[in-house]
Tab-separated table of C-alpha atoms and ligand atoms in Angstrom:
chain	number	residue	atom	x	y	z
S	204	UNK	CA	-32.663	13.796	12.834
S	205	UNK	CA	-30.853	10.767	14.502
S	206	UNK	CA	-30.528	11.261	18.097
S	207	UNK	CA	-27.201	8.822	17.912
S	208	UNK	CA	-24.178	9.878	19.389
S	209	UNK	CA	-21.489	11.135	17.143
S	210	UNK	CA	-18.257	10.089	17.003
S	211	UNK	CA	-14.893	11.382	16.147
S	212	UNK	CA	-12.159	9.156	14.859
S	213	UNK	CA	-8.358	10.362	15.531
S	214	UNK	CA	-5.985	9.431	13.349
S	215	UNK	CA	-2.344	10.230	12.166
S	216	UNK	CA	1.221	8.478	12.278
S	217	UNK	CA	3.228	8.475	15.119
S	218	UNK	CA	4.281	11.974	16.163
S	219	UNK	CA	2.080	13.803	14.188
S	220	UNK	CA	0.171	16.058	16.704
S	221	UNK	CA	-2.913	13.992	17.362
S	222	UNK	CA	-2.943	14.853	21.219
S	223	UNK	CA	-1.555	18.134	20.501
S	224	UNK	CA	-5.442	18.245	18.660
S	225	UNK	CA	-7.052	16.669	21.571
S	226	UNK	CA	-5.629	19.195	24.219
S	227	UNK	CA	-6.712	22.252	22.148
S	228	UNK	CA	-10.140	20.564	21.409
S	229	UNK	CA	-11.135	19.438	24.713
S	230	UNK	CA	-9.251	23.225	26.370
S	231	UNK	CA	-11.654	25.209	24.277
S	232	UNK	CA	-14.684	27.077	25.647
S	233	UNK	CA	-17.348	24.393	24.330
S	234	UNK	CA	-19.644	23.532	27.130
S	235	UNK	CA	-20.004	20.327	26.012
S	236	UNK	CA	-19.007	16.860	27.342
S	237	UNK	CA	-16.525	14.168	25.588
S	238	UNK	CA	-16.003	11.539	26.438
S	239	UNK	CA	-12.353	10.560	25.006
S	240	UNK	CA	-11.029	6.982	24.195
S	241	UNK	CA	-7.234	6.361	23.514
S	242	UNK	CA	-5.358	3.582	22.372
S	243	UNK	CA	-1.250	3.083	22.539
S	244	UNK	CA	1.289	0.789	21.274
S	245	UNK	CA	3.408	0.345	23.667
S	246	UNK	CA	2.911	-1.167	27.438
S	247	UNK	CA	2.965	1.425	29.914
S	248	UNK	CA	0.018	4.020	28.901
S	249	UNK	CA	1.185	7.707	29.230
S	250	UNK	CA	-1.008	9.055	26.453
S	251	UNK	CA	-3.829	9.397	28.445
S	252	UNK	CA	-2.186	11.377	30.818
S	253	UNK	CA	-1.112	13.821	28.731
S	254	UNK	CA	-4.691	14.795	27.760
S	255	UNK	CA	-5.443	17.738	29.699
S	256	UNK	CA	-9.378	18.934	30.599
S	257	UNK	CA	-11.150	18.764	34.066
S	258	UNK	CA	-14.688	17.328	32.319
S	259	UNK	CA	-13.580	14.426	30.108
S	260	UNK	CA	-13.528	11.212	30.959
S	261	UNK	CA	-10.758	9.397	29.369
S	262	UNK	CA	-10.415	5.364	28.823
S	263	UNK	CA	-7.693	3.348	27.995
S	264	UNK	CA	-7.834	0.641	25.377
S	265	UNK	CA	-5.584	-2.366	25.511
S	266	UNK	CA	-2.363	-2.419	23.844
S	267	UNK	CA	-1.739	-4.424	20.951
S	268	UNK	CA	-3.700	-4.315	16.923
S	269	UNK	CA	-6.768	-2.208	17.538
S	270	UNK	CA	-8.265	-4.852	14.835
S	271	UNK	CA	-8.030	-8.097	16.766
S	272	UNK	CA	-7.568	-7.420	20.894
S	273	UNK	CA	-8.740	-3.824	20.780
S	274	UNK	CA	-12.103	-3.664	18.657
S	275	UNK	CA	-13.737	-6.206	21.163
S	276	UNK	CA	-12.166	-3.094	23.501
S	277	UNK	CA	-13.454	-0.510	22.017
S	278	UNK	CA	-17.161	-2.168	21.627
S	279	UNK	CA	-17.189	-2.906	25.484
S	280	UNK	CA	-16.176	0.787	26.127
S	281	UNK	CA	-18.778	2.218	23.395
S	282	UNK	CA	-21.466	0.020	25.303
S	283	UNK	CA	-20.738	1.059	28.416
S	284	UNK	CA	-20.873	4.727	27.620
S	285	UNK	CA	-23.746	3.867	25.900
S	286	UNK	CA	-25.634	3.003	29.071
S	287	UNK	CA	-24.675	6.389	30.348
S	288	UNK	CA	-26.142	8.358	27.957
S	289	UNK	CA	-27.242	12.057	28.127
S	290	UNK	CA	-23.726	12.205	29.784
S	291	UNK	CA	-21.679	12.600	26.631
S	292	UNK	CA	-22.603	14.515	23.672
S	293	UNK	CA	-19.797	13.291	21.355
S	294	UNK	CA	-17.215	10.426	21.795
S	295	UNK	CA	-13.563	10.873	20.529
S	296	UNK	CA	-11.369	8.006	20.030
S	297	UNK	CA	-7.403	8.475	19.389
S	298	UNK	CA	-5.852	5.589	17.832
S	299	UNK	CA	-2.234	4.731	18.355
S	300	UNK	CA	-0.386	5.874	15.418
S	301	UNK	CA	0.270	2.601	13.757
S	302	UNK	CA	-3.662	2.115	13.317
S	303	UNK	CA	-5.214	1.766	10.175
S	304	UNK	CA	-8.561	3.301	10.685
S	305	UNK	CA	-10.422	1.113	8.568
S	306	UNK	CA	-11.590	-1.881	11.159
S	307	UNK	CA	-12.160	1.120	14.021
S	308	UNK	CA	-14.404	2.907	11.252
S	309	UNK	CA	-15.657	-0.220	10.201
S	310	UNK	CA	-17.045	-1.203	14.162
S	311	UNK	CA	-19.776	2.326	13.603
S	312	UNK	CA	-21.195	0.048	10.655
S	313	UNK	CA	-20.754	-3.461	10.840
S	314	UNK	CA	-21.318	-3.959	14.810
S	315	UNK	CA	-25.039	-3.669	15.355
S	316	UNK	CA	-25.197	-2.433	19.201
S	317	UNK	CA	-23.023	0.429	18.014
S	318	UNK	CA	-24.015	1.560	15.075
S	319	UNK	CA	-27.627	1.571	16.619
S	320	UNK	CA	-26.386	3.856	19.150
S	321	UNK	CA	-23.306	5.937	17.598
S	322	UNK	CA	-22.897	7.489	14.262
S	323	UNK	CA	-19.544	7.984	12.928
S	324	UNK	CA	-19.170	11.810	12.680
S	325	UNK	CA	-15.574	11.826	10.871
S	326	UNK	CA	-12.452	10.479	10.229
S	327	UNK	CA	-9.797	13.121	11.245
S	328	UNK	CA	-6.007	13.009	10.247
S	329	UNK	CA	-3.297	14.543	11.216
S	330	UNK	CA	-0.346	14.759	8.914
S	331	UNK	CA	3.131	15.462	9.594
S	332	UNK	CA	4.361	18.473	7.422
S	333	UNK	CA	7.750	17.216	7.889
S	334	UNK	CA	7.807	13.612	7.688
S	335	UNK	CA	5.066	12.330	5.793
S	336	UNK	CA	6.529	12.244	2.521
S	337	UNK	CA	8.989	9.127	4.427
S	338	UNK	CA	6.387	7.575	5.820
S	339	UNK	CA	4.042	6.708	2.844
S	340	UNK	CA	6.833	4.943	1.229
S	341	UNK	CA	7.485	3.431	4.057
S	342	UNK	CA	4.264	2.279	6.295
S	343	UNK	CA	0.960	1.704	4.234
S	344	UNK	CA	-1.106	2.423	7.700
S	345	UNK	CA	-0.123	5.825	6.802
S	346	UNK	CA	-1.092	6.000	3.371
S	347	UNK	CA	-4.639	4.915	4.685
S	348	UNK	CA	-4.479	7.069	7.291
S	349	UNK	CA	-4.962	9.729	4.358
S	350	UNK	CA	-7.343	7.766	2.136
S	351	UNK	CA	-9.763	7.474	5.188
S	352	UNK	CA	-9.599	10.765	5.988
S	353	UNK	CA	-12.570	13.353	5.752
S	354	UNK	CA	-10.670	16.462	7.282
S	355	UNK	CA	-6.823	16.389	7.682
S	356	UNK	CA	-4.774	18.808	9.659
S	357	UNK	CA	-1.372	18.865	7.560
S	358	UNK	CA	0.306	19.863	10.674
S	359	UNK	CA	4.010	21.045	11.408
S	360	UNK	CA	3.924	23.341	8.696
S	361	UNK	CA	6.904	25.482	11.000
S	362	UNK	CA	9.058	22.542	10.125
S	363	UNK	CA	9.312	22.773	6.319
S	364	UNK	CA	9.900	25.166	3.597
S	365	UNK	CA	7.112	26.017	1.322
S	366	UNK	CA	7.723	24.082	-1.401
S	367	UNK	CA	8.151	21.099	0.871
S	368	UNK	CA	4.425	21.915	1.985
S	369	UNK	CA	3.047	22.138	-1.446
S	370	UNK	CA	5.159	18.924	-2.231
S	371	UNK	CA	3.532	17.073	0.660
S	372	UNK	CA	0.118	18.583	0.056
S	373	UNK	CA	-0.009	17.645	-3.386
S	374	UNK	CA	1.294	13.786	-2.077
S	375	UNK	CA	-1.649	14.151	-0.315
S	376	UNK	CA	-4.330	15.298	-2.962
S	377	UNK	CA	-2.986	12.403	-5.104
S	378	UNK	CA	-4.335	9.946	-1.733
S	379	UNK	CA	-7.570	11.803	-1.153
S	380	UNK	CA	-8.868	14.465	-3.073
S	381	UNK	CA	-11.887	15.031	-0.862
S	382	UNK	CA	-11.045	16.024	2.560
S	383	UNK	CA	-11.324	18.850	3.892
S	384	UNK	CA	-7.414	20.083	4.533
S	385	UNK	CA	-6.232	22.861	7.170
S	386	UNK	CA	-2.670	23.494	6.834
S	387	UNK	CA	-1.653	24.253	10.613
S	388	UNK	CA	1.068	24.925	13.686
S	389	UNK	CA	0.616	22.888	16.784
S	390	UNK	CA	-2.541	21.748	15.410
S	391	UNK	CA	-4.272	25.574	15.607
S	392	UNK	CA	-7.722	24.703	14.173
S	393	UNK	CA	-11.207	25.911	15.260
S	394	UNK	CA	-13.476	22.955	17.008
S	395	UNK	CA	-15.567	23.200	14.382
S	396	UNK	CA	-13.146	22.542	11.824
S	397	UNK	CA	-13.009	18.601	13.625
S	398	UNK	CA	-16.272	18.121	15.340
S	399	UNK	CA	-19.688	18.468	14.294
S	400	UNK	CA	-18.548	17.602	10.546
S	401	UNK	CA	-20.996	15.221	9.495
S	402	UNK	CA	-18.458	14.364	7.252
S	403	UNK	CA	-18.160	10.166	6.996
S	404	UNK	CA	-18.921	9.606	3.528
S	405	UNK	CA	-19.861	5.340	3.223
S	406	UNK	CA	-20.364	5.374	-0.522
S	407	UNK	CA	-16.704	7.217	-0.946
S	408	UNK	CA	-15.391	5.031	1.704
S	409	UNK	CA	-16.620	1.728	-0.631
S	410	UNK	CA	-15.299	2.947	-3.831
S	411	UNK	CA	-12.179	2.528	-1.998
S	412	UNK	CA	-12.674	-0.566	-0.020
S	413	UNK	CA	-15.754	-2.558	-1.192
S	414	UNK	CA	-14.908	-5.175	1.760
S	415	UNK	CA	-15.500	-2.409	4.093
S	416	UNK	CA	-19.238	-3.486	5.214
S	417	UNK	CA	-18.227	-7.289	5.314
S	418	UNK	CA	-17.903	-8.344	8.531
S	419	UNK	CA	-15.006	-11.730	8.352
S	420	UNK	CA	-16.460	-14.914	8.357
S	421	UNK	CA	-13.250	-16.144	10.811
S	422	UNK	CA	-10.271	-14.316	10.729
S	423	UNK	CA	-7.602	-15.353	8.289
S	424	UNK	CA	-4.662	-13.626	9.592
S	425	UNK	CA	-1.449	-14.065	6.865
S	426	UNK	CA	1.912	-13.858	8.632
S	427	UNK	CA	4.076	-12.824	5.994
S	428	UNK	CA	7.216	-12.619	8.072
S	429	UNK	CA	8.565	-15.363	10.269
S	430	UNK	CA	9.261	-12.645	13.469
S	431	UNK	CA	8.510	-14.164	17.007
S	432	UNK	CA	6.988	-10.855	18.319
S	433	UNK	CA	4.018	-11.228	20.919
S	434	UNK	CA	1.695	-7.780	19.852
S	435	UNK	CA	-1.616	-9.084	20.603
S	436	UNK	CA	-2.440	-10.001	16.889
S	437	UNK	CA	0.886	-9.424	15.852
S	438	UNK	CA	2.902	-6.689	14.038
S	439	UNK	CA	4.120	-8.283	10.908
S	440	UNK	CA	0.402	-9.311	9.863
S	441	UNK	CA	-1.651	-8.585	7.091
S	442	UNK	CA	-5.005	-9.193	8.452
S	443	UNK	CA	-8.097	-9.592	6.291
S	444	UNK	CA	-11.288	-9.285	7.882
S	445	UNK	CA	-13.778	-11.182	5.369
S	446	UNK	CA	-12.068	-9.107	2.379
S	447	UNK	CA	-11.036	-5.930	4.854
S	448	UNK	CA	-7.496	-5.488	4.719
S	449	UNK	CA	-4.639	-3.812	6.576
S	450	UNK	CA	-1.505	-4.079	7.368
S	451	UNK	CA	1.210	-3.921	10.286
S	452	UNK	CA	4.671	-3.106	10.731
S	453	UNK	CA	6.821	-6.311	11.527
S	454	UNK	CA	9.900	-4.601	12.911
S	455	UNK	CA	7.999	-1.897	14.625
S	456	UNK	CA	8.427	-2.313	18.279
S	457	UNK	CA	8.029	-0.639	21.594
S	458	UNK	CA	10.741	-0.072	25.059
S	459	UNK	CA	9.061	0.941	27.749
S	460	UNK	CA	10.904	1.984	30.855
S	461	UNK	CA	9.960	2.755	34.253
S	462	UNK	CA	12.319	4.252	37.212
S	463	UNK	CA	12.132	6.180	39.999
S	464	UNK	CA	13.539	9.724	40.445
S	465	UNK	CA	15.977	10.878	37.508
S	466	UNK	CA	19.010	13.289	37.510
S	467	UNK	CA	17.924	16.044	34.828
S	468	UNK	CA	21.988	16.403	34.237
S	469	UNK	CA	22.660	13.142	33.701
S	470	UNK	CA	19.249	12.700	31.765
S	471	UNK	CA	19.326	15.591	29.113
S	472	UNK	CA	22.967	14.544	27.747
S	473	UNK	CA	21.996	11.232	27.164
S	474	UNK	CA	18.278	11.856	25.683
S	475	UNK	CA	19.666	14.328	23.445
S	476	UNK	CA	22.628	11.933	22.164
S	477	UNK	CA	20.562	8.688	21.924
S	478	UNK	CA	17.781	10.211	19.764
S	479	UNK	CA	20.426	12.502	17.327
S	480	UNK	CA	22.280	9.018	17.235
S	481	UNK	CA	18.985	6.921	16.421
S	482	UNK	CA	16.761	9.207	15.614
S	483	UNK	CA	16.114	7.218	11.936
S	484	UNK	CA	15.606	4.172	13.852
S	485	UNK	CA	13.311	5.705	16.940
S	486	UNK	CA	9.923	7.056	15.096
S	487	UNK	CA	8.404	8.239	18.359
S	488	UNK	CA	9.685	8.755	22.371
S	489	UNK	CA	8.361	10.352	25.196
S	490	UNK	CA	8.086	10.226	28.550
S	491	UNK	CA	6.867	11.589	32.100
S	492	UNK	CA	9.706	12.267	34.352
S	493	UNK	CA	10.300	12.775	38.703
S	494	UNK	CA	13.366	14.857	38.319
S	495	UNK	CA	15.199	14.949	42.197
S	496	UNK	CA	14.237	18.260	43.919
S	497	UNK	CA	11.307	19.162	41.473
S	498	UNK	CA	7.731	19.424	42.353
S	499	UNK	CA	6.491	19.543	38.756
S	500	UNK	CA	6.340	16.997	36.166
S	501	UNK	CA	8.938	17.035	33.088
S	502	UNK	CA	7.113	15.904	29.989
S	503	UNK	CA	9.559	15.356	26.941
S	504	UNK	CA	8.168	14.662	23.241
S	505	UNK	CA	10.095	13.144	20.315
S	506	UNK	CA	9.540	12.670	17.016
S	507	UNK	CA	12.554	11.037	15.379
S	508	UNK	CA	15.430	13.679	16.558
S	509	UNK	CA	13.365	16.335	17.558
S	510	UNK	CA	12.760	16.986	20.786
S	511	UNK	CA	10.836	18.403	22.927
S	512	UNK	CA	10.097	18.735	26.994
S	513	UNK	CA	9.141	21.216	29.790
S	514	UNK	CA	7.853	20.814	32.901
S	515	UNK	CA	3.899	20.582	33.561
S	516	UNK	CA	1.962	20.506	36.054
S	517	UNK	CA	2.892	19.255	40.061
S	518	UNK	CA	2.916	15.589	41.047
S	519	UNK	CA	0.019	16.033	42.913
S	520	UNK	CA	0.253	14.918	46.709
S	521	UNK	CA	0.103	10.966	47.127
S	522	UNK	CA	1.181	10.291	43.181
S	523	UNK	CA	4.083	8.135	43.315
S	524	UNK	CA	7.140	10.506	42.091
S	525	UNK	CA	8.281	7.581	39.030
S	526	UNK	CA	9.256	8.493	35.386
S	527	UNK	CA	7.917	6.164	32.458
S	528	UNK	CA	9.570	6.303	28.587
S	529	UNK	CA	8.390	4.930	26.124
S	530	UNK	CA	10.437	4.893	22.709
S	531	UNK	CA	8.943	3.467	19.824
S	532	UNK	CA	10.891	2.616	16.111
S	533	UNK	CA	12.241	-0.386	14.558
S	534	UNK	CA	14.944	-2.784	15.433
S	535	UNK	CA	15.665	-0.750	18.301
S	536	UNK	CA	18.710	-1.825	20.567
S	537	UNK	CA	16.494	-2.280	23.965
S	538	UNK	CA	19.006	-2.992	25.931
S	539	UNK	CA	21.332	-0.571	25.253
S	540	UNK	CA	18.529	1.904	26.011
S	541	UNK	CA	17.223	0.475	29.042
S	542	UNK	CA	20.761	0.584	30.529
S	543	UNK	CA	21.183	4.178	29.225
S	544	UNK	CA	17.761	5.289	30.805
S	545	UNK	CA	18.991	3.207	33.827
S	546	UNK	CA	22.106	5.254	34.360
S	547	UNK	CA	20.239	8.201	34.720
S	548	UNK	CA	18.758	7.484	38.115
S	549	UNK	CA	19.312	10.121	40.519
F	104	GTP	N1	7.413	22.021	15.502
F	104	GTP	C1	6.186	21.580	15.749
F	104	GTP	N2	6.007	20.617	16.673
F	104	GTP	C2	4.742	20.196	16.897
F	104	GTP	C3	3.623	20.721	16.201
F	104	GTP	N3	2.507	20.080	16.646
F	104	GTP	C4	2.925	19.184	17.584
F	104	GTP	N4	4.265	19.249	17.741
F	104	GTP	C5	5.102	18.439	18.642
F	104	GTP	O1	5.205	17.138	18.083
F	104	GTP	C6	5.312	16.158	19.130
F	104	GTP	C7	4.236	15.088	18.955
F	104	GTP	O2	2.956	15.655	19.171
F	104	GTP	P1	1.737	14.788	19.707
F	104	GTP	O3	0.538	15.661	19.692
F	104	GTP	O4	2.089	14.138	20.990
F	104	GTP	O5	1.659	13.680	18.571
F	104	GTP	P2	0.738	12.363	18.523
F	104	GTP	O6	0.291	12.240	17.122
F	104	GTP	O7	-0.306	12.420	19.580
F	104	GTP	O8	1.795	11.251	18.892
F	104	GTP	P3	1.497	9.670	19.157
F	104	GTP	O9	0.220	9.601	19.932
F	104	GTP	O10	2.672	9.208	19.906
F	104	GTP	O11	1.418	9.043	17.815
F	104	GTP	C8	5.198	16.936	20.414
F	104	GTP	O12	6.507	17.195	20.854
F	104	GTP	C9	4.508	18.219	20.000
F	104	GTP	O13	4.799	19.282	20.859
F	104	GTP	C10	3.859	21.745	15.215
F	104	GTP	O14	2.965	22.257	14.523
F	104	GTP	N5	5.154	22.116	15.043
């Protein structure tokens, strides 16, 4: 029996309840330690603090394509936990929503420090009920997403009808016909449903990709677009790692915002209006607020206009009482956001 440490790779698009998963995974009874890595498009990290749990660790990956600037990240982080073992018994790694999984699966194999030490466990997906069927027209990281998938939590199912569920589990079936699928609300699976699987199947995984075990031979990164964004490797980019290729979304961009103490009356109008107004364009927001006069911490969620937010736990004595949004979408007016955020300063 291999002694390696197992690994459990997050996945979904943006929105879809991946740290919704996390918080009811690591909140569980389980006696065990994880050790959780995360990874965010956009600049100002507030991911990893929204994952709840005394006992985890959690790290922080750069920003930018988890292929290029983040897998020499994630190696450095796997290492280093590495040299801490008997610590951790399993290792969970959230990728931003825009990731394709394939070159963060692909590190277990082709990266021989790892994969000596670390087995990948599974490749877990969350879908979103509600918008999925949009989304693999639209972005092929999330048609991937599914492919790579050996469990996947078709989430939201509160949000949709159900013939819309069937519709967007048969969409589904058509991607992958082998994973393991829990239809669920906020995410309500058993631990064992997601760790533990065993599940990583290589020789399904090649009939899919054959490139998947070549590691690139230099980089040839194709620019397809003529943008002038600065995302590490670039949005925009089809990369192809010696025959491994994914893809990124050009237009997709990120507006991060911070500020000091915000005026909840002035701040609820306006969130509500700007995200029923763009809501198509903005794919994702949220955001940790100081509202004036409140000891706790307002945490509001969006997924195109649906919202979300309640207050969580105190600001705990010494943190600096500052509210950070993040919205994420394409061609997003940044200005006109910043200045709307800015307005709502108490
Ligand atoms: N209605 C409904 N909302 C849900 C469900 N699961 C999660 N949400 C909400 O959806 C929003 C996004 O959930 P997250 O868990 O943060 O999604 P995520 O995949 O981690 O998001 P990113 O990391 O930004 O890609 C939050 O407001 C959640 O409260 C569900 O089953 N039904």
């Amino acid at each position: 029996m291999s002694d390696k440490i197992p690994v459990t790779v997050l996945t979904g698009y943006l929105g879809a309840g991946k740290t919704t998963l996390l918080n009811r995974i690591l909140t569980e009874q389980h006696g065990k330690k994880y050790a959780v890595i995360v990874n965010e498009f956009g600049e100002i990290g507030i991911d990893n603090d929204l994952v709840v749990g005394a006992d985890e660790e959690v790290f922080e990956m750069n920003n930018g394509c988890i292929c290029c600037t983040v897998r020499g990240d994630l190696i450095r982080i796997i290492e280093g936990l590495m040299k801490r073992r008997g610590k951790f018994d399993a290792i969970i790694v959230e990728t931003t929503g825009l990731a394709d999984p394939a070159p963060v699966a692909q590190t277990f194999f082709v990266d021989q420090d790892v994969s000596d030490k670390a087995r990948l466990d599974a490749v877990v997906t969350v879908a979103d009920a509600k918008w999925l069927t949009e989304r693999l027209k639209d972005a092929p990281e999330a048609k991937n997403q599914i492919a790579f998938a050996d469990v996947i939590i078709l989430n939201k199912t509160d949000l949709v009808s159900p013939e819309e569920l069937a519709e967007v589990e048969a969409r589904i079936r058509a991607i992958n016909p082998y994973a393991t699928l829990h239809r669920t609300q906020r995410a309500a699976v058993p631990l064992d449903a997601v760790l533990g699987r065993n599940a990583f199947d290589l020789d399904r995984i090649l009939a899919i990709e054959p490139a998947f075990l070549e590691e690139g031979e230099g980089h040839h990164h194709h620019h397809d677009h003529d943008h002038d964004h600065d995302h590490g490797c670039g949005p925009g980019c089809a990369h192809d790692h010696g025959g491994l290729k994914h893809y990124h979304d050009e237009h997709m961009q990120s507006v991060s915002i911070k500020l000091g103490e915000v005026d909840p009356e002035k701040f609820m109008p306006w969130i509500n209006d700007l995200t029923q107004r763009e809501g198509p364009k903005i794919l994702r927001s949220k955001g940790i607020l100081a509202f004036k006069n409140e000891p706790k911490r307002f945490v509001f969620q969006g997924v195109h206009m649906i919202l979300d937010g309640d207050l969580q736990r105190d600001w705990k004595p010494g943190e600096e009482r500052q509210s950070r949004l993040v919205f994420i979408g394409r061609d997003l007016d940044a200005e006109m956001i910043r200045a709307g955020a800015q307005a709502c300063a108490a």
